[in-house]
């Protein structure tokens, strides 16, 4: 009987831990996005893994290169785009997570979808390992070009 109770406790605590990891990544992604809204490139950099990779018109490898490549996005009083996570999934071992969601223009129009892979570098500390945006296509609900 004690073994069954112990097993139930372990399984329940694992479920809570997994939920907590997912919530941590949601919070990290929101704070990462807020760095753009706040025009704070130093805060943005804090969410990047040292060996991060950003896909785009050109590959940006490493925190230094990504910060330099994104510096123009932080110029001006208004952010050129914003993003928020819509979905986060965490790996079974709790070390990796994937987040995705809409990217919006300043007028609120959805212009792209972002996909980020996060790595837990310390308990509760998540860093962006890979990031890739995908522009929205002009497709209808059936996936055919308009």
GROMACS .gro file of N, CA and C in nm:
model
  438
    1UNK      N    1   0.082  -0.120   0.000
    1UNK     CA    2   0.000   0.000   0.000
    1UNK      C    3   0.087   0.126   0.000
    2UNK      N    4   0.195   0.124   0.081
    2UNK     CA    5   0.284   0.240   0.088
    2UNK      C    6   0.348   0.267  -0.048
    3UNK      N    7   0.380   0.159  -0.121
    3UNK     CA    8   0.441   0.175  -0.253
    3UNK      C    9   0.343   0.241  -0.350
    4UNK      N   10   0.216   0.204  -0.342
    4UNK     CA   11   0.117   0.263  -0.430
    4UNK      C   12   0.100   0.411  -0.400
    5UNK      N   13   0.094   0.446  -0.271
    5UNK     CA   14   0.082   0.587  -0.232
    5UNK      C   15   0.204   0.665  -0.278
    6UNK      N   16   0.322   0.608  -0.260
    6UNK     CA   17   0.445   0.674  -0.303
    6UNK      C   18   0.447   0.692  -0.454
    7UNK      N   19   0.407   0.590  -0.528
    7UNK     CA   20   0.401   0.599  -0.673
    7UNK      C   21   0.303   0.708  -0.716
    8UNK      N   22   0.187   0.714  -0.654
    8UNK     CA   23   0.089   0.819  -0.686
    8UNK      C   24   0.146   0.958  -0.659
    9UNK      N   25   0.217   0.973  -0.548
    9UNK     CA   26   0.279   1.102  -0.515
    9UNK      C   27   0.383   1.142  -0.619
   10UNK      N   28   0.464   1.044  -0.659
   10UNK     CA   29   0.566   1.072  -0.759
   10UNK      C   30   0.502   1.113  -0.891
   11UNK      N   31   0.402   1.038  -0.935
   11UNK     CA   32   0.336   1.069  -1.061
   11UNK      C   33   0.266   1.204  -1.055
   12UNK      N   34   0.201   1.234  -0.945
   12UNK     CA   35   0.134   1.363  -0.931
   12UNK      C   36   0.235   1.477  -0.930
   13UNK      N   37   0.343   1.460  -0.859
   13UNK     CA   38   0.443   1.568  -0.855
   13UNK      C   39   0.509   1.584  -0.991
   14UNK      N   40   0.529   1.476  -1.067
   14UNK     CA   41   0.585   1.488  -1.201
   14UNK      C   42   0.491   1.568  -1.289
   15UNK      N   43   0.362   1.542  -1.278
   15UNK     CA   44   0.263   1.616  -1.356
   15UNK      C   45   0.266   1.764  -1.322
   16UNK      N   46   0.277   1.796  -1.196
   16UNK     CA   47   0.285   1.937  -1.155
   16UNK      C   48   0.416   1.998  -1.205
   17UNK      N   49   0.524   1.921  -1.198
   17UNK     CA   50   0.653   1.972  -1.245
   17UNK      C   51   0.647   2.002  -1.394
   18UNK      N   52   0.587   1.911  -1.471
   18UNK     CA   53   0.577   1.933  -1.615
   18UNK      C   54   0.493   2.057  -1.644
   19UNK      N   55   0.386   2.075  -1.572
   19UNK     CA   56   0.303   2.193  -1.590
   19UNK      C   57   0.382   2.318  -1.554
   20UNK      N   58   0.459   2.312  -1.448
   20UNK     CA   59   0.538   2.426  -1.407
   20UNK      C   60   0.641   2.460  -1.514
   21UNK      N   61   0.706   2.361  -1.573
   21UNK     CA   62   0.803   2.387  -1.679
   21UNK      C   63   0.735   2.456  -1.796
   22UNK      N   64   0.617   2.409  -1.833
   22UNK     CA   65   0.543   2.471  -1.942
   22UNK      C   66   0.509   2.616  -1.908
   23UNK      N   67   0.464   2.640  -1.787
   23UNK     CA   68   0.433   2.776  -1.744
   23UNK      C   69   0.559   2.863  -1.744
   24UNK      N   70   0.673   2.805  -1.706
   24UNK     CA   71   0.798   2.879  -1.706
   24UNK      C   72   0.834   2.925  -1.847
   25UNK      N   73   0.816   2.838  -1.944
   25UNK     CA   74   0.849   2.873  -2.082
   25UNK      C   75   0.751   2.977  -2.135
   26UNK      N   76   0.622   2.962  -2.105
   26UNK     CA   77   0.526   3.066  -2.143
   26UNK      C   78   0.570   3.201  -2.087
   27UNK      N   79   0.607   3.203  -1.960
   27UNK     CA   80   0.649   3.328  -1.896
   27UNK      C   81   0.778   3.383  -1.958
   28UNK      N   82   0.873   3.294  -1.987
   28UNK     CA   83   0.998   3.337  -2.049
   28UNK      C   84   0.972   3.394  -2.188
   29UNK      N   85   0.887   3.329  -2.265
   29UNK     CA   86   0.857   3.378  -2.400
   29UNK      C   87   0.787   3.514  -2.393
   30UNK      N   88   0.695   3.530  -2.299
   30UNK     CA   89   0.626   3.659  -2.285
   30UNK      C   90   0.725   3.769  -2.245
   31UNK      N   91   0.816   3.738  -2.154
   31UNK     CA   92   0.916   3.837  -2.113
   31UNK      C   93   1.012   3.869  -2.227
   32UNK      N   94   1.048   3.768  -2.305
   32UNK     CA   95   1.132   3.786  -2.422
   32UNK      C   96   1.064   3.882  -2.520
   33UNK      N   97   0.935   3.860  -2.545
   33UNK     CA   98   0.858   3.948  -2.634
   33UNK      C   99   0.847   4.088  -2.576
   34UNK      N  100   0.832   4.098  -2.445
   34UNK     CA  101   0.820   4.228  -2.378
   34UNK      C  102   0.948   4.311  -2.396
   35UNK      N  103   1.062   4.243  -2.405
   35UNK     CA  104   1.188   4.316  -2.427
   35UNK      C  105   1.183   4.396  -2.556
   36UNK      N  106   1.117   4.341  -2.659
   36UNK     CA  107   1.101   4.413  -2.786
   36UNK      C  108   1.005   4.531  -2.767
   37UNK      N  109   0.892   4.505  -2.702
   37UNK     CA  110   0.794   4.612  -2.678
   37UNK      C  111   0.854   4.725  -2.595
   38UNK      N  112   0.938   4.688  -2.500
   38UNK     CA  113   1.002   4.788  -2.412
   38UNK      C  114   1.124   4.852  -2.476
   39UNK      N  115   1.162   4.802  -2.596
   39UNK     CA  116   1.278   4.854  -2.668
   39UNK      C  117   1.407   4.833  -2.588
   40UNK      N  118   1.420   4.718  -2.525
   40UNK     CA  119   1.532   4.688  -2.435
   40UNK      C  120   1.613   4.570  -2.488
   41UNK      N  121   1.714   4.602  -2.567
   41UNK     CA  122   1.794   4.496  -2.629
   41UNK      C  123   1.877   4.418  -2.527
   42UNK      N  124   1.913   4.482  -2.415
   42UNK     CA  125   1.987   4.410  -2.311
   42UNK      C  126   1.899   4.302  -2.247
   43UNK      N  127   1.772   4.333  -2.224
   43UNK     CA  128   1.679   4.233  -2.171
   43UNK      C  129   1.659   4.121  -2.273
   44UNK      N  130   1.647   4.157  -2.400
   44UNK     CA  131   1.636   4.061  -2.509
   44UNK      C  132   1.753   3.962  -2.504
   45UNK      N  133   1.873   4.014  -2.491
   45UNK     CA  134   1.994   3.931  -2.492
   45UNK      C  135   1.997   3.832  -2.376
   46UNK      N  136   1.935   3.866  -2.264
   46UNK     CA  137   1.936   3.777  -2.149
   46UNK      C  138   1.863   3.645  -2.175
   47UNK      N  139   1.776   3.644  -2.274
   47UNK     CA  140   1.700   3.522  -2.304
   47UNK      C  141   1.767   3.435  -2.410
   48UNK      N  142   1.881   3.475  -2.459
   48UNK     CA  143   1.950   3.401  -2.564
   48UNK      C  144   2.056   3.308  -2.507
   49UNK      N  145   2.060   3.183  -2.553
   49UNK     CA  146   2.171   3.094  -2.520
   49UNK      C  147   2.296   3.148  -2.588
   50UNK      N  148   2.409   3.124  -2.529
   50UNK     CA  149   2.534   3.174  -2.588
   50UNK      C  150   2.553   3.124  -2.730
   51UNK      N  151   2.509   2.999  -2.756
   51UNK     CA  152   2.527   2.940  -2.889
   51UNK      C  153   2.394   2.934  -2.966
   52UNK      N  154   2.308   3.030  -2.942
   52UNK     CA  155   2.178   3.036  -3.010
   52UNK      C  156   2.194   3.047  -3.161
   53UNK      N  157   2.091   3.002  -3.232
   53UNK     CA  158   2.089   3.012  -3.378
   53UNK      C  159   1.954   3.072  -3.418
   54UNK      N  160   1.958   3.182  -3.494
   54UNK     CA  161   1.837   3.244  -3.547
   54UNK      C  162   1.838   3.228  -3.698
   55UNK      N  163   1.729   3.173  -3.750
   55UNK     CA  164   1.712   3.157  -3.894
   55UNK      C  165   1.649   3.286  -3.947
   56UNK      N  166   1.684   3.323  -4.067
   56UNK     CA  167   1.627   3.442  -4.130
   56UNK      C  168   1.686   3.459  -4.268
   57UNK      N  169   1.690   3.583  -4.315
   57UNK     CA  170   1.750   3.608  -4.446
   57UNK      C  171   1.895   3.561  -4.446
   58UNK      N  172   1.957   3.570  -4.330
   58UNK     CA  173   2.088   3.508  -4.312
   58UNK      C  174   2.089   3.443  -4.174
   59UNK      N  175   2.166   3.336  -4.161
   59UNK     CA  176   2.175   3.267  -4.032
   59UNK      C  177   2.255   3.352  -3.936
   60UNK      N  178   2.205   3.366  -3.815
   60UNK     CA  179   2.277   3.436  -3.710
   60UNK      C  180   2.314   3.332  -3.605
   61UNK      N  181   2.443   3.319  -3.578
   61UNK     CA  182   2.491   3.216  -3.486
   61UNK      C  183   2.560   3.280  -3.367
   62UNK      N  184   2.510   3.247  -3.249
   62UNK     CA  185   2.567   3.298  -3.125
   62UNK      C  186   2.499   3.426  -3.078
   63UNK      N  187   2.498   3.445  -2.947
   63UNK     CA  188   2.430   3.559  -2.887
   63UNK      C  189   2.480   3.691  -2.943
   64UNK      N  190   2.610   3.708  -2.956
   64UNK     CA  191   2.666   3.834  -3.005
   64UNK      C  192   2.616   3.866  -3.145
   65UNK      N  193   2.615   3.768  -3.233
   65UNK     CA  194   2.571   3.789  -3.371
   65UNK      C  195   2.421   3.817  -3.378
   66UNK      N  196   2.343   3.748  -3.297
   66UNK     CA  197   2.198   3.772  -3.296
   66UNK      C  198   2.167   3.912  -3.246
   67UNK      N  199   2.230   3.953  -3.137
   67UNK     CA  200   2.206   4.087  -3.084
   67UNK      C  201   2.244   4.192  -3.188
   68UNK      N  202   2.358   4.176  -3.252
   68UNK     CA  203   2.399   4.271  -3.357
   68UNK      C  204   2.301   4.268  -3.474
   69UNK      N  205   2.257   4.150  -3.513
   69UNK     CA  206   2.165   4.136  -3.626
   69UNK      C  207   2.026   4.190  -3.597
   70UNK      N  208   1.987   4.193  -3.472
   70UNK     CA  209   1.855   4.241  -3.434
   70UNK      C  210   1.856   4.385  -3.381
   71UNK      N  211   1.972   4.447  -3.373
   71UNK     CA  212   1.982   4.582  -3.315
   71UNK      C  213   1.889   4.683  -3.383
   72UNK      N  214   1.876   4.676  -3.513
   72UNK     CA  215   1.790   4.771  -3.584
   72UNK      C  216   1.643   4.758  -3.543
   73UNK      N  217   1.602   4.638  -3.505
   73UNK     CA  218   1.463   4.619  -3.461
   73UNK      C  219   1.433   4.695  -3.332
   74UNK      N  220   1.537   4.728  -3.259
   74UNK     CA  221   1.520   4.797  -3.130
   74UNK      C  222   1.534   4.948  -3.141
   75UNK      N  223   1.557   4.997  -3.261
   75UNK     CA  224   1.566   5.142  -3.283
   75UNK      C  225   1.425   5.198  -3.298
   76UNK      N  226   1.407   5.321  -3.260
   76UNK     CA  227   1.277   5.386  -3.273
   76UNK      C  228   1.191   5.362  -3.151
   77UNK      N  229   1.086   5.440  -3.141
   77UNK     CA  230   0.999   5.432  -3.023
   77UNK      C  231   0.899   5.319  -3.030
   78UNK      N  232   0.861   5.279  -3.151
   78UNK     CA  233   0.763   5.172  -3.166
   78UNK      C  234   0.829   5.048  -3.225
   79UNK      N  235   0.797   4.934  -3.165
   79UNK     CA  236   0.851   4.808  -3.215
   79UNK      C  237   0.796   4.780  -3.354
   80UNK      N  238   0.878   4.726  -3.445
   80UNK     CA  239   0.831   4.696  -3.580
   80UNK      C  240   0.740   4.573  -3.586
   81UNK      N  241   0.737   4.494  -3.479
   81UNK     CA  242   0.649   4.377  -3.470
   81UNK      C  243   0.643   4.333  -3.325
   82UNK      N  244   0.548   4.246  -3.297
   82UNK     CA  245   0.534   4.189  -3.163
   82UNK      C  246   0.500   4.041  -3.177
   83UNK      N  247   0.514   3.968  -3.070
   83UNK     CA  248   0.478   3.827  -3.072
   83UNK      C  249   0.434   3.783  -2.933
   84UNK      N  250   0.357   3.678  -2.929
   84UNK     CA  251   0.311   3.616  -2.805
   84UNK      C  252   0.300   3.466  -2.825
   85UNK      N  253   0.334   3.388  -2.724
   85UNK     CA  254   0.321   3.243  -2.741
   85UNK      C  255   0.175   3.199  -2.739
   86UNK      N  256   0.143   3.110  -2.829
   86UNK     CA  257   0.009   3.050  -2.832
   86UNK      C  258   0.017   2.905  -2.784
   87UNK      N  259   0.134   2.844  -2.803
   87UNK     CA  260   0.151   2.703  -2.766
   87UNK      C  261   0.293   2.682  -2.714
   88UNK      N  262   0.304   2.604  -2.609
   88UNK     CA  263   0.433   2.562  -2.555
   88UNK      C  264   0.424   2.414  -2.522
   89UNK      N  265   0.522   2.339  -2.565
   89UNK     CA  266   0.533   2.198  -2.530
   89UNK      C  267   0.673   2.172  -2.475
   90UNK      N  268   0.680   2.094  -2.370
   90UNK     CA  269   0.807   2.065  -2.302
   90UNK      C  270   0.841   1.917  -2.322
   91UNK      N  271   0.967   1.889  -2.346
   91UNK     CA  272   1.011   1.750  -2.362
   91UNK      C  273   0.992   1.673  -2.231
   92UNK      N  274   0.984   1.542  -2.243
   92UNK     CA  275   0.959   1.458  -2.125
   92UNK      C  276   1.067   1.474  -2.019
   93UNK      N  277   1.191   1.499  -2.061
   93UNK     CA  278   1.298   1.516  -1.962
   93UNK      C  279   1.303   1.657  -1.905
   94UNK      N  280   1.219   1.748  -1.958
   94UNK     CA  281   1.211   1.883  -1.904
   94UNK      C  282   1.326   1.974  -1.941
   95UNK      N  283   1.407   1.934  -2.035
   95UNK     CA  284   1.524   2.015  -2.071
   95UNK      C  285   1.504   2.101  -2.194
   96UNK      N  286   1.411   2.061  -2.281
   96UNK     CA  287   1.385   2.138  -2.404
   96UNK      C  288   1.237   2.171  -2.412
   97UNK      N  289   1.209   2.281  -2.479
   97UNK     CA  290   1.069   2.319  -2.501
   97UNK      C  291   1.058   2.388  -2.636
   98UNK      N  292   0.940   2.378  -2.693
   98UNK     CA  293   0.910   2.446  -2.819
   98UNK      C  294   0.797   2.543  -2.794
   99UNK      N  295   0.813   2.667  -2.840
   99UNK     CA  296   0.705   2.765  -2.831
   99UNK      C  297   0.676   2.818  -2.971
  100UNK      N  298   0.550   2.851  -2.993
  100UNK     CA  299   0.512   2.909  -3.122
  100UNK      C  300   0.392   3.000  -3.101
  101UNK      N  301   0.375   3.090  -3.197
  101UNK     CA  302   0.261   3.180  -3.190
  101UNK      C  303   0.268   3.285  -3.298
  102UNK      N  304   0.171   3.375  -3.298
  102UNK     CA  305   0.164   3.476  -3.403
  102UNK      C  306   0.264   3.590  -3.384
  103UNK      N  307   0.310   3.642  -3.497
  103UNK     CA  308   0.389   3.765  -3.501
  103UNK      C  309   0.297   3.869  -3.564
  104UNK      N  310   0.286   3.985  -3.499
  104UNK     CA  311   0.194   4.087  -3.547
  104UNK      C  312   0.267   4.216  -3.585
  105UNK      N  313   0.213   4.282  -3.686
  105UNK     CA  314   0.262   4.414  -3.725
  105UNK      C  315   0.213   4.515  -3.621
  106UNK      N  316   0.266   4.639  -3.625
  106UNK     CA  317   0.222   4.739  -3.527
  106UNK      C  318   0.071   4.764  -3.528
  107UNK      N  319   0.005   4.741  -3.640
  107UNK     CA  320  -0.140   4.762  -3.646
  107UNK      C  321  -0.220   4.637  -3.604
  108UNK      N  322  -0.150   4.534  -3.556
  108UNK     CA  323  -0.216   4.415  -3.504
  108UNK      C  324  -0.243   4.304  -3.604
  109UNK      N  325  -0.202   4.322  -3.728
  109UNK     CA  326  -0.224   4.220  -3.831
  109UNK      C  327  -0.121   4.108  -3.813
  110UNK      N  328  -0.168   3.984  -3.816
  110UNK     CA  329  -0.077   3.869  -3.808
  110UNK      C  330  -0.001   3.858  -3.939
  111UNK      N  331   0.131   3.866  -3.930
  111UNK     CA  332   0.215   3.863  -4.050
  111UNK      C  333   0.305   3.740  -4.058
  112UNK      N  334   0.318   3.669  -3.947
  112UNK     CA  335   0.408   3.554  -3.944
  112UNK      C  336   0.375   3.467  -3.823
  113UNK      N  337   0.444   3.355  -3.816
  113UNK     CA  338   0.439   3.267  -3.701
  113UNK      C  339   0.583   3.244  -3.658
  114UNK      N  340   0.608   3.250  -3.528
  114UNK     CA  341   0.743   3.222  -3.479
  114UNK      C  342   0.746   3.081  -3.420
  115UNK      N  343   0.864   3.023  -3.424
  115UNK     CA  344   0.892   2.894  -3.362
  115UNK      C  345   1.024   2.907  -3.289
  116UNK      N  346   1.023   2.880  -3.160
  116UNK     CA  347   1.146   2.887  -3.081
  116UNK      C  348   1.166   2.757  -3.005
  117UNK      N  349   1.291   2.715  -2.996
  117UNK     CA  350   1.328   2.602  -2.913
  117UNK      C  351   1.404   2.659  -2.795
  118UNK      N  352   1.357   2.627  -2.676
  118UNK     CA  353   1.416   2.675  -2.551
  118UNK      C  354   1.489   2.560  -2.483
  119UNK      N  355   1.599   2.594  -2.416
  119UNK     CA  356   1.674   2.494  -2.339
  119UNK      C  357   1.680   2.542  -2.194
  120UNK      N  358   1.653   2.451  -2.101
  120UNK     CA  359   1.665   2.485  -1.960
  120UNK      C  360   1.812   2.476  -1.922
  121UNK      N  361   1.870   2.589  -1.880
  121UNK     CA  362   2.012   2.595  -1.850
  121UNK      C  363   2.041   2.581  -1.701
  122UNK      N  364   1.941   2.602  -1.619
  122UNK     CA  365   1.946   2.585  -1.474
  122UNK      C  366   1.801   2.569  -1.431
  123UNK      N  367   1.776   2.519  -1.312
  123UNK     CA  368   1.636   2.502  -1.272
  123UNK      C  369   1.555   2.631  -1.288
  124UNK      N  370   1.452   2.624  -1.374
  124UNK     CA  371   1.365   2.739  -1.397
  124UNK      C  372   1.421   2.847  -1.488
  125UNK      N  373   1.539   2.826  -1.544
  125UNK     CA  374   1.602   2.926  -1.632
  125UNK      C  375   1.602   2.870  -1.774
  126UNK      N  376   1.533   2.941  -1.863
  126UNK     CA  377   1.517   2.897  -2.002
  126UNK      C  378   1.580   2.997  -2.096
  127UNK      N  379   1.652   2.947  -2.196
  127UNK     CA  380   1.720   3.030  -2.297
  127UNK      C  381   1.679   2.982  -2.437
  128UNK      N  382   1.668   3.078  -2.529
  128UNK     CA  383   1.635   3.044  -2.668
  128UNK      C  384   1.756   2.980  -2.733
  129UNK      N  385   1.738   2.857  -2.781
  129UNK     CA  386   1.844   2.785  -2.851
  129UNK      C  387   1.832   2.804  -3.002
  130UNK      N  388   1.710   2.794  -3.054
  130UNK     CA  389   1.684   2.814  -3.197
  130UNK      C  390   1.560   2.902  -3.212
  131UNK      N  391   1.559   2.985  -3.314
  131UNK     CA  392   1.443   3.070  -3.341
  131UNK      C  393   1.426   3.082  -3.491
  132UNK      N  394   1.300   3.066  -3.535
  132UNK     CA  395   1.272   3.077  -3.677
  132UNK      C  396   1.131   3.131  -3.697
  133UNK      N  397   1.120   3.232  -3.779
  133UNK     CA  398   0.989   3.285  -3.815
  133UNK      C  399   0.950   3.235  -3.952
  134UNK      N  400   0.821   3.231  -3.974
  134UNK     CA  401   0.768   3.187  -4.103
  134UNK      C  402   0.659   3.284  -4.143
  135UNK      N  403   0.679   3.355  -4.255
  135UNK     CA  404   0.578   3.451  -4.301
  135UNK      C  405   0.449   3.379  -4.334
  136UNK      N  406   0.339   3.448  -4.310
  136UNK     CA  407   0.209   3.391  -4.346
  136UNK      C  408   0.195   3.392  -4.497
  137UNK      N  409   0.140   3.284  -4.548
  137UNK     CA  410   0.114   3.281  -4.691
  137UNK      C  411  -0.026   3.335  -4.717
  138UNK      N  412  -0.052   3.371  -4.838
  138UNK     CA  413  -0.186   3.415  -4.875
  138UNK      C  414  -0.271   3.297  -4.915
  139UNK      N  415  -0.290   3.206  -4.820
  139UNK     CA  416  -0.364   3.083  -4.849
  139UNK      C  417  -0.504   3.089  -4.789
  140UNK      N  418  -0.594   3.018  -4.851
  140UNK     CA  419  -0.728   3.006  -4.796
  140UNK      C  420  -0.731   2.889  -4.699
  141UNK      N  421  -0.847   2.862  -4.643
  141UNK     CA  422  -0.860   2.756  -4.542
  141UNK      C  423  -0.819   2.619  -4.596
  142UNK      N  424  -0.831   2.598  -4.725
  142UNK     CA  425  -0.795   2.468  -4.785
  142UNK      C  426  -0.646   2.460  -4.815
  143UNK      N  427  -0.571   2.569  -4.786
  143UNK     CA  428  -0.427   2.568  -4.810
  143UNK      C  429  -0.389   2.602  -4.951
  144UNK      N  430  -0.485   2.651  -5.030
  144UNK     CA  431  -0.456   2.688  -5.169
  144UNK      C  432  -0.425   2.836  -5.176
  145UNK      N  433  -0.331   2.874  -5.260
  145UNK     CA  434  -0.293   3.015  -5.275
  145UNK      C  435  -0.411   3.094  -5.324
  146UNK      N  436  -0.424   3.213  -5.266
  146UNK     CA  437  -0.531   3.306  -5.309
  146UNK      C  438  -0.488   3.382  -5.433
   0.00000   0.00000   0.00000
